[in-house]
Coordinates of C-alpha atoms and ligand atoms in Angstrom, one line a residue:
M6 CA 10.9 -9.0 -44.7
E7 CA 11.3 -12.9 -45.4
N8 CA 14.5 -13.5 -44.3
Q9 CA 13.3 -12.7 -40.2
N10 CA 12.7 -16.4 -40.5
I11 CA 15.6 -18.0 -41.5
Q12 CA 16.1 -20.9 -38.9
W13 CA 19.5 -20.9 -38.8
F14 CA 20.9 -24.1 -38.1
P15 CA 24.5 -25.5 -38.5
G16 CA 23.9 -26.6 -42.0
H17 CA 22.4 -23.3 -42.9
M18 CA 25.4 -21.5 -41.1
T19 CA 27.7 -23.8 -42.7
K20 CA 27.2 -23.2 -46.2
T21 CA 26.5 -19.2 -45.6
K22 CA 29.9 -18.7 -44.3
R23 CA 31.3 -20.8 -47.3
K24 CA 28.7 -18.4 -49.8
I25 CA 30.7 -15.6 -47.5
Q26 CA 34.3 -16.4 -47.6
S27 CA 33.9 -17.2 -52.0
S28 CA 32.3 -14.2 -52.2
L29 CA 35.2 -12.4 -49.9
K30 CA 38.1 -12.8 -52.7
L31 CA 36.2 -11.0 -55.2
I32 CA 35.8 -7.4 -53.1
D33 CA 38.0 -5.0 -51.5
V34 CA 35.7 -4.0 -48.2
V35 CA 33.0 -5.6 -45.8
V36 CA 30.2 -3.5 -44.6
E37 CA 28.7 -4.4 -41.8
I38 CA 25.0 -3.0 -41.4
L39 CA 24.4 -3.4 -37.6
D40 CA 21.3 -1.5 -35.5
A41 CA 22.2 1.1 -34.1
R42 CA 20.0 0.5 -30.8
I43 CA 21.8 -2.6 -30.0
P44 CA 24.7 -2.4 -31.9
I45 CA 25.9 -6.0 -29.9
S46 CA 23.1 -8.4 -30.6
S47 CA 22.7 -6.9 -34.2
S48 CA 26.2 -8.2 -35.0
N49 CA 27.7 -11.4 -35.7
P50 CA 30.0 -13.2 -33.3
D51 CA 31.9 -15.0 -36.1
L52 CA 32.1 -12.2 -38.5
S53 CA 36.0 -11.3 -37.9
E54 CA 37.0 -14.8 -37.8
L55 CA 34.9 -15.2 -41.0
I56 CA 36.8 -11.7 -43.2
S57 CA 40.4 -11.8 -41.4
S58 CA 42.2 -9.7 -43.3
K59 CA 39.5 -7.7 -44.7
P60 CA 38.9 -4.2 -44.1
K61 CA 35.6 -4.1 -43.0
L62 CA 33.1 -0.4 -42.1
V63 CA 30.4 -0.5 -39.7
L64 CA 27.1 1.7 -40.7
L65 CA 25.1 2.0 -37.2
N66 CA 21.7 1.6 -39.6
K67 CA 18.5 3.0 -38.0
C68 CA 20.0 5.8 -36.1
D69 CA 16.7 7.6 -36.9
K70 CA 15.4 5.6 -34.0
A71 CA 18.6 5.0 -31.5
N72 CA 19.6 7.9 -28.7
R73 CA 22.0 10.2 -30.3
A74 CA 24.7 10.4 -28.0
A75 CA 24.0 7.0 -27.5
T76 CA 25.0 6.4 -31.2
N77 CA 28.2 9.2 -30.8
M78 CA 29.4 6.6 -28.1
W79 CA 29.2 3.5 -30.3
V80 CA 31.4 5.7 -33.6
S81 CA 34.4 6.7 -30.5
Y82 CA 34.0 3.0 -29.7
Y83 CA 34.6 1.5 -32.6
Q84 CA 36.9 4.1 -33.8
K85 CA 39.5 3.2 -30.9
Q86 CA 39.6 0.3 -32.1
G87 CA 40.4 1.6 -36.1
I88 CA 37.4 0.9 -37.4
R89 CA 35.2 3.8 -39.1
A90 CA 31.6 3.4 -38.4
I91 CA 29.4 6.2 -39.4
P92 CA 25.5 6.5 -38.1
V93 CA 22.9 6.2 -40.9
D94 CA 19.3 5.9 -41.4
C95 CA 18.2 4.2 -44.9
K96 CA 14.9 4.8 -44.6
S97 CA 15.6 8.7 -45.2
G98 CA 19.6 8.3 -46.7
R99 CA 20.6 10.2 -43.6
G100 CA 24.3 9.6 -43.1
L101 CA 25.0 8.0 -46.3
N102 CA 26.7 11.1 -48.5
K103 CA 29.6 10.0 -46.0
F104 CA 29.2 6.2 -47.7
V105 CA 31.8 6.7 -50.9
P106 CA 34.2 9.4 -48.9
A107 CA 34.6 6.7 -46.5
V108 CA 35.3 3.7 -48.4
R109 CA 37.6 5.6 -50.7
E110 CA 39.6 6.7 -47.4
I111 CA 39.5 3.1 -46.3
L112 CA 40.3 1.7 -50.0
S113 CA 42.9 5.0 -50.4
D114 CA 45.9 2.4 -50.2
K115 CA 44.6 -0.1 -52.3
F116 CA 43.1 2.8 -55.1
E117 CA 47.2 4.1 -54.9
A118 CA 48.2 0.9 -55.6
Q119 CA 46.7 -0.5 -58.5
K120 CA 47.1 2.7 -60.3
A121 CA 50.9 2.1 -59.5
K122 CA 50.2 -1.5 -62.0
G123 CA 49.2 1.4 -64.3
I124 CA 45.5 0.8 -63.9
K125 CA 44.0 4.2 -64.9
N126 CA 40.6 4.1 -62.8
P127 CA 40.5 1.6 -60.7
I128 CA 37.5 0.2 -59.4
L129 CA 36.8 -1.7 -56.1
R130 CA 34.1 -3.3 -54.8
V131 CA 32.2 -3.8 -51.5
M132 CA 29.3 -6.4 -50.1
I133 CA 26.7 -5.7 -47.4
V134 CA 26.5 -8.2 -44.5
G135 CA 24.1 -8.0 -41.5
I136 CA 21.5 -10.3 -40.3
P137 CA 17.8 -10.4 -41.1
N138 CA 16.0 -7.6 -41.0
V139 CA 18.8 -4.7 -40.2
G140 CA 18.1 -2.9 -43.3
K141 CA 20.2 -4.1 -45.6
S142 CA 18.0 -4.0 -48.8
S143 CA 16.7 -0.6 -47.8
F144 CA 20.9 0.3 -48.1
I145 CA 21.3 -1.2 -51.4
N146 CA 18.2 0.9 -52.7
R147 CA 19.6 3.7 -51.5
I148 CA 23.0 3.9 -52.4
S149 CA 23.2 1.9 -55.9
K150 CA 22.6 3.3 -58.9
Q151 CA 19.5 1.8 -61.2
T152 CA 22.3 0.3 -63.9
R153 CA 24.0 -2.7 -62.9
A154 CA 27.7 -2.8 -64.0
K155 CA 28.4 -5.8 -66.9
V156 CA 30.6 -9.0 -65.1
E157 CA 30.9 -10.2 -68.6
D158 CA 34.3 -8.7 -68.8
R159 CA 35.3 -9.6 -64.9
P160 CA 38.1 -12.3 -64.3
G161 CA 37.5 -14.5 -61.7
V162 CA 33.9 -13.3 -60.9
T163 CA 31.5 -16.3 -60.7
R164 CA 28.5 -16.2 -62.7
G165 CA 25.5 -15.4 -61.5
N166 CA 27.2 -12.8 -59.1
Q167 CA 26.0 -9.3 -60.3
W168 CA 27.6 -5.9 -59.6
Y169 CA 25.5 -2.5 -59.0
T170 CA 27.4 0.8 -59.8
I171 CA 27.8 2.9 -56.8
S172 CA 30.1 6.0 -58.0
S173 CA 32.5 5.8 -60.6
D174 CA 35.1 3.7 -58.5
L175 CA 33.0 1.5 -56.4
E176 CA 31.1 -1.3 -57.3
M177 CA 29.0 -3.2 -54.9
L178 CA 28.0 -7.7 -55.0
D179 CA 24.0 -6.8 -55.1
T180 CA 23.1 -10.4 -52.9
P181 CA 24.3 -9.0 -49.3
G182 CA 25.3 -12.0 -46.8
V183 CA 23.1 -12.9 -44.6
L184 CA 24.2 -13.5 -41.2
W185 CA 23.3 -14.8 -37.9
P186 CA 23.0 -13.2 -34.3
K187 CA 24.7 -15.1 -31.6
F188 CA 20.6 -16.6 -30.7
D189 CA 22.0 -18.5 -27.8
D190 CA 22.1 -15.5 -25.6
N191 CA 18.8 -14.6 -23.8
Q192 CA 19.8 -11.0 -23.9
V193 CA 20.4 -11.2 -27.7
G194 CA 17.4 -12.5 -28.5
L195 CA 15.0 -9.8 -26.2
H196 CA 17.1 -7.1 -27.5
L197 CA 16.5 -8.8 -31.5
A198 CA 13.2 -8.8 -30.6
F199 CA 12.0 -5.5 -28.9
T200 CA 13.5 -4.0 -32.0
G201 CA 11.4 -6.4 -34.3
A202 CA 14.0 -8.6 -35.3
I203 CA 12.1 -11.5 -35.1
K204 CA 8.9 -11.6 -35.5
D205 CA 6.6 -11.5 -32.8
N206 CA 4.3 -14.3 -33.5
I207 CA 6.5 -16.8 -32.6
L208 CA 7.5 -14.8 -29.4
D209 CA 5.0 -14.9 -26.2
I210 CA 3.7 -11.4 -26.6
E211 CA 3.2 -11.1 -23.0
L212 CA 6.5 -12.0 -21.1
L213 CA 8.2 -10.0 -24.0
A214 CA 6.7 -6.7 -23.1
M215 CA 7.2 -7.7 -19.3
N216 CA 11.1 -7.9 -20.0
F217 CA 10.3 -4.5 -21.7
L218 CA 8.7 -3.0 -19.0
E219 CA 11.5 -4.2 -17.0
L220 CA 14.1 -1.8 -18.3
M221 CA 11.0 1.2 -18.3
Q222 CA 10.3 1.0 -15.0
S223 CA 14.3 1.3 -14.1
H224 CA 15.2 3.5 -16.7
P225 CA 11.8 5.3 -17.7
T226 CA 12.2 7.9 -20.7
E227 CA 10.0 11.2 -20.6
E228 CA 7.9 10.5 -23.2
F229 CA 7.1 6.8 -22.3
L230 CA 5.8 8.2 -18.5
Q231 CA 4.0 10.9 -20.3
R232 CA 2.3 8.8 -22.8
F233 CA 0.7 6.8 -20.2
K234 CA 0.0 9.2 -17.6
L235 CA 2.8 8.0 -14.9
K236 CA 5.3 9.2 -12.9
A237 CA 8.3 7.3 -12.3
E238 CA 7.8 6.3 -8.6
D239 CA 4.1 4.7 -9.9
I240 CA 6.1 2.4 -11.8
V241 CA 9.2 1.3 -10.0
D242 CA 8.7 -1.0 -7.6
L243 CA 5.7 -2.7 -9.6
E244 CA 5.9 -6.6 -10.1
P245 CA 6.6 -6.2 -14.4
Y246 CA 2.9 -8.1 -15.1
D247 CA 1.0 -5.4 -12.5
A248 CA 3.3 -2.9 -14.5
L249 CA 1.4 -4.2 -18.2
E250 CA -1.6 -4.5 -16.4
L251 CA -1.4 -0.7 -15.1
I252 CA -0.8 -0.1 -19.1
G253 CA -3.2 -1.6 -20.1
R254 CA -5.7 -0.3 -17.5
K255 CA -4.7 3.2 -18.7
R256 CA -5.7 2.3 -22.1
G257 CA -8.9 1.1 -20.8
M258 CA -8.2 -2.3 -22.5
L259 CA -10.8 -4.1 -20.9
I260 CA -12.1 -7.8 -21.7
S261 CA -15.0 -9.4 -19.8
G262 CA -15.4 -9.5 -16.2
G263 CA -13.2 -6.1 -15.5
E264 CA -10.2 -8.1 -16.5
I265 CA -7.5 -6.2 -18.7
D266 CA -6.5 -6.9 -21.7
T267 CA -2.8 -7.8 -21.1
E268 CA -2.5 -9.0 -24.6
R269 CA -3.2 -5.7 -26.4
A270 CA -1.6 -3.9 -24.3
A271 CA 1.8 -5.8 -25.0
N272 CA 0.9 -5.4 -28.2
L273 CA 0.1 -2.1 -28.0
I274 CA 3.5 -1.6 -26.2
F275 CA 5.8 -2.5 -29.2
D276 CA 4.0 -0.9 -31.5
E277 CA 4.4 2.5 -30.0
Y278 CA 7.9 1.3 -29.5
R279 CA 8.8 0.4 -31.9
D280 CA 7.5 3.7 -33.7
G281 CA 9.3 5.9 -31.4
K282 CA 6.7 6.9 -29.6
F283 CA 8.6 6.1 -26.2
G284 CA 11.9 8.8 -27.5
L285 CA 15.0 7.0 -29.3
I286 CA 16.0 4.4 -26.7
T287 CA 19.4 3.0 -27.4
L288 CA 19.2 -1.0 -25.9
E289 CA 22.6 -1.0 -25.7
Y290 CA 26.0 1.3 -24.6
P291 CA 28.9 0.3 -25.3
E292 CA 31.2 -1.1 -22.4
E293 CA 33.0 2.4 -20.9
G294 CA 29.6 3.6 -21.5
Ligands
LIG302 P1 17.1 -6.7 -44.8 O1 17.2 -6.9 -46.0 O2 18.7 -6.5 -44.1 O3 16.4 -8.2 -44.3 O4 16.3 -5.1 -44.0 P2 15.3 -4.5 -45.0 O5 16.0 -3.2 -46.0 O6 13.8 -5.0 -45.3 O7 14.5 -3.5 -43.8 C1 13.9 -4.4 -42.9 C2 13.1 -3.1 -41.9 O8 14.0 -2.2 -41.8 C3 12.1 -2.7 -43.0 O9 11.3 -2.0 -42.5 C4 13.0 -1.1 -43.3 O10 12.0 0.4 -43.7 C5 13.0 -0.5 -42.0 N1 14.8 0.1 -41.6 C6 15.2 -0.1 -42.9 N2 16.6 1.0 -42.2 C7 15.9 1.8 -42.0 C8 16.3 3.4 -41.3 O11 17.4 3.2 -41.1 N3 15.7 3.7 -40.4 C9 14.1 2.9 -40.1 N4 13.3 3.8 -39.0 N5 13.5 1.6 -40.5 C10 14.8 1.0 -41.6 P3 9.3 -3.0 -43.2 O12 9.1 -2.7 -41.7 O13 10.4 -4.7 -44.1 O14 9.0 -1.9 -44.1 P4 8.1 -0.7 -43.7 O15 7.9 -0.6 -42.0 O16 9.9 -0.1 -44.3 O17 7.2 -1.0 -45.5

């Protein structure tokens, strides 16, 4: 997606904050989309402050690529904080049937309050927020009915805002809030890069692969070891660069003079990791885990 090239600078962040704040006046619940593999790194450091009193629903997206037990741990983690979190896969649609009932549950008091005011069929509204590449457009495409709701008769709605109908009683703002990650944290940067949320061509792919291999060396998955016909003890004590060379050698990635093409090996590692070939790997666990 083009979004992932967004350069976050203070002016841009202020503008985005203001845009989200003004949209908040129109909506009843904020839906934050996170990457289930990296719920910390894919979250926005300022969101709680930004949305203050609005209720929030968390979607742990790309759960098809995350470790199932870890995703369940995240669901409990949020639950303990009074936040409903739902694992979803916006590519296949898995888990999305839980979305509307969850929003209705979160907003049940509000629905009742509206009905008490004499509004027969109240319609409440949601807004989607998330960092680039987390799956906002995929979610919006999956969940929205094809027809857009009319805006003309909605008092207080800025011209230009469009609403998607998602059920008889819920509408969704068509433009999601694009948030920034906590990019001054090195680990956050690495995890975003590993999962492909940051484009590879702006990074040193070999260095990135060495960082990823350090993880695989200390916590190898069966799938990873099998793919390269390795044993855990073959790699555990290697320097990450040597591990990268070993992977390249295993795949016959040689360049002239018998040297290993480590850049090709690095690219291969990320292609296979992101394709789920190393198993379902969650990179971040809740603190108590
Ligand atoms: P954004 O609007 O937040 O920027 O994200 P977008 O929906 O464009 O999704 C970014 C990428 O993540 C897309 O891949 C999309 O298909 C993929 N994606 C979104 N949700 C899921 C999910 O639940 N599971 C998996 N496995 N992938 C998901 P892409 O590489 O841009 O396109 P493509 O691979 O689909 O062709």
